[in-house]
Amino acid sequence: WVMDPANLIDGPSAAIVVGGTLIATVLRSGRRDMALTLRALCGLGRSSFDADAVRAELAAQVQDIRTDGLLRAAPHAFHDAEFDEATGALIAQRSIDALLAAHEAHKARRQRAAQAAVRTLAQAAELAPVFGLAGTLISLSQLPANGLATGAFTGVISMAVLTTLYGLLLANIVLAPLARMVDRAAAREEAQRQEVVDWLAAQVAPAVPPRRAPAPVSAREAA
């Protein structure tokens, strides 16, 4: 016996599983989460953040701050929303805390987007086997009560088996691995960004003026 791969290809079965999974995922997740998921998937395989390039650009900004001080230094444009805003806040407020706060705000937004994409793909992975089962039931519902020819019976059973198979493969070979890939890519970018932010904070720390201690409160003012 030799398996014929052509027997594993069935358009209606694939349409039921893939189409049903897609529609149900959109209805569950909404258009915003679907858009974030598509953006995350498009970013797989290519790095959206080049740590070395950003560090090289930041080196020029650090040199300006060390030479002119935070009061006279002008923010550079890094073509990265986080570092444009973070260095602008650093120079405007002359505070490393402002730099770190801008970083944390962008980090939180990125994490929410990544979590939405992972959640959407995980939901799709849960739904795919359900529609595989639905395809099986739809196929079996086509069996007439008074029996049918052997060839037609074989076709119905084949479709019933294939929809189940497609649901399992779509969930475990495609959707679940994609969710993990998006999660790992997001974690890798955050680690790289954190490393650059820590480096930047250490480089500009000597140029940041010390905080003024609050004026002591006299006994009369306290009363």
XYZ file of N, CA, C and O in Angstrom, residues 54 57-62 65 70 73-96 98-103 106 196-197 199-201 204:
184
model
N 20.581 51.958 16.278
C 20.050 52.959 17.212
C 21.130 53.393 18.196
O 21.272 54.577 18.503
N 23.376 55.863 16.506
C 22.767 57.190 16.414
C 22.726 57.876 17.776
O 22.952 59.087 17.886
N 22.441 57.105 18.815
C 22.397 57.679 20.157
C 23.769 58.154 20.619
O 23.864 59.083 21.436
N 24.827 57.523 20.105
C 26.170 57.939 20.495
C 26.419 59.402 20.148
O 27.077 60.134 20.910
N 25.893 59.843 19.005
C 26.039 61.254 18.628
C 25.280 62.150 19.591
O 25.757 63.230 19.970
N 24.083 61.711 20.000
C 23.313 62.491 20.964
C 24.032 62.562 22.314
O 24.080 63.613 22.960
N 24.589 61.435 22.739
C 25.330 61.405 24.002
C 26.522 62.355 23.949
O 26.805 63.080 24.911
N 25.342 65.875 24.401
C 24.960 66.152 25.784
C 26.195 66.332 26.652
O 26.258 67.225 27.504
N 22.871 69.231 29.086
C 21.457 68.997 28.768
C 20.715 70.285 28.470
O 19.721 70.277 27.745
N 21.818 71.105 24.668
C 21.760 70.034 23.668
C 20.405 70.010 22.980
O 19.367 70.279 23.587
N 20.437 69.719 21.681
C 19.206 69.629 20.884
C 18.897 68.164 20.618
O 19.796 67.381 20.311
N 17.621 67.765 20.728
C 17.271 66.357 20.470
C 17.535 65.979 19.016
O 17.280 66.771 18.100
N 18.038 64.791 18.799
C 18.218 64.255 17.452
C 16.982 63.468 17.049
O 16.196 63.045 17.892
N 16.820 63.275 15.756
C 15.739 62.429 15.237
C 16.318 61.056 14.928
O 17.275 60.939 14.161
N 15.733 60.020 15.543
C 16.262 58.660 15.387
C 15.362 57.771 14.532
O 15.647 56.592 14.361
N 14.260 58.322 14.041
C 13.307 57.545 13.242
C 12.786 56.343 14.026
O 12.440 55.312 13.458
N 12.759 56.486 15.331
C 12.183 55.486 16.225
C 11.372 56.271 17.254
O 11.924 57.083 18.002
N 10.065 56.038 17.291
C 9.180 56.875 18.102
C 9.595 56.882 19.567
O 9.554 57.924 20.225
N 10.007 55.718 20.070
C 10.368 55.660 21.490
C 11.574 56.524 21.797
O 11.550 57.327 22.747
N 12.643 56.392 21.035
C 13.868 57.117 21.368
C 13.767 58.590 20.992
O 14.424 59.426 21.616
N 12.959 58.926 19.992
C 12.698 60.340 19.724
C 12.034 60.982 20.944
O 12.431 62.070 21.387
N 11.005 60.321 21.478
C 10.281 60.864 22.626
C 11.111 60.797 23.900
O 11.118 61.739 24.699
N 11.838 59.696 24.084
C 12.595 59.523 25.324
C 13.735 60.530 25.440
O 13.947 61.129 26.499
N 14.495 60.716 24.364
C 15.586 61.692 24.424
C 15.055 63.113 24.504
O 15.662 63.976 25.147
N 13.911 63.355 23.854
C 13.293 64.677 23.980
C 12.893 64.966 25.413
O 13.107 66.072 25.925
N 12.305 63.956 26.085
C 11.927 64.136 27.493
C 13.152 64.292 28.381
O 13.158 65.088 29.325
N 14.199 63.528 28.087
C 15.436 63.634 28.860
C 15.991 65.049 28.805
O 16.370 65.627 29.838
N 16.050 65.616 27.608
C 16.638 66.955 27.443
C 15.707 68.035 27.982
O 16.145 68.991 28.640
N 14.409 67.895 27.725
C 13.461 68.921 28.171
C 13.371 68.983 29.694
O 13.312 70.065 30.270
N 13.346 67.825 30.330
C 13.179 67.795 31.784
C 14.492 67.602 32.543
O 14.510 67.653 33.776
N 15.580 67.362 31.780
C 16.904 67.150 32.372
C 16.823 66.114 33.487
O 17.307 66.325 34.613
N 16.213 64.976 33.124
C 15.964 63.942 34.131
C 16.012 62.568 33.482
O 15.355 62.341 32.446
N 16.775 61.664 34.074
C 16.792 60.286 33.603
C 15.452 59.611 33.867
O 15.016 58.745 33.105
N 12.603 60.913 33.417
C 11.744 61.218 32.269
C 12.060 60.294 31.102
O 11.169 59.835 30.384
N 13.360 60.016 30.904
C 13.779 59.070 29.871
C 13.173 57.695 30.127
O 12.591 57.071 29.225
N 13.294 57.205 31.361
C 12.794 55.872 31.692
C 11.276 55.816 31.640
O 10.696 54.791 31.246
N 10.607 56.902 32.009
C 9.143 56.925 31.966
C 8.639 56.829 30.521
O 7.665 56.125 30.244
N 9.309 57.532 29.610
C 8.919 57.445 28.201
C 9.138 56.033 27.667
O 8.307 55.494 26.918
N 10.244 55.437 28.067
C 10.516 54.059 27.648
C 9.437 53.106 28.165
O 8.938 52.251 27.412
N 6.125 53.407 26.161
C 6.181 52.733 24.867
C 6.229 51.216 25.043
O 5.622 50.476 24.261
N 19.534 48.913 25.316
C 19.931 50.214 24.771
C 19.555 51.334 25.740
O 20.324 52.280 25.955
N 18.363 51.244 26.325
C 17.931 52.275 27.278
C 18.848 52.306 28.493
O 19.233 53.383 28.967
N 21.943 51.397 28.601
C 23.219 51.968 28.151
C 23.122 53.487 28.044
O 24.020 54.212 28.500
N 22.031 53.974 27.470
C 21.860 55.425 27.307
C 21.798 56.120 28.660
O 22.433 57.163 28.868
N 21.042 55.554 29.590
C 20.924 56.165 30.919
C 22.286 56.229 31.609
O 22.620 57.240 32.252
N 24.493 59.137 29.938
C 24.134 60.547 30.173
C 24.053 60.883 31.656
O 23.901 62.058 32.009
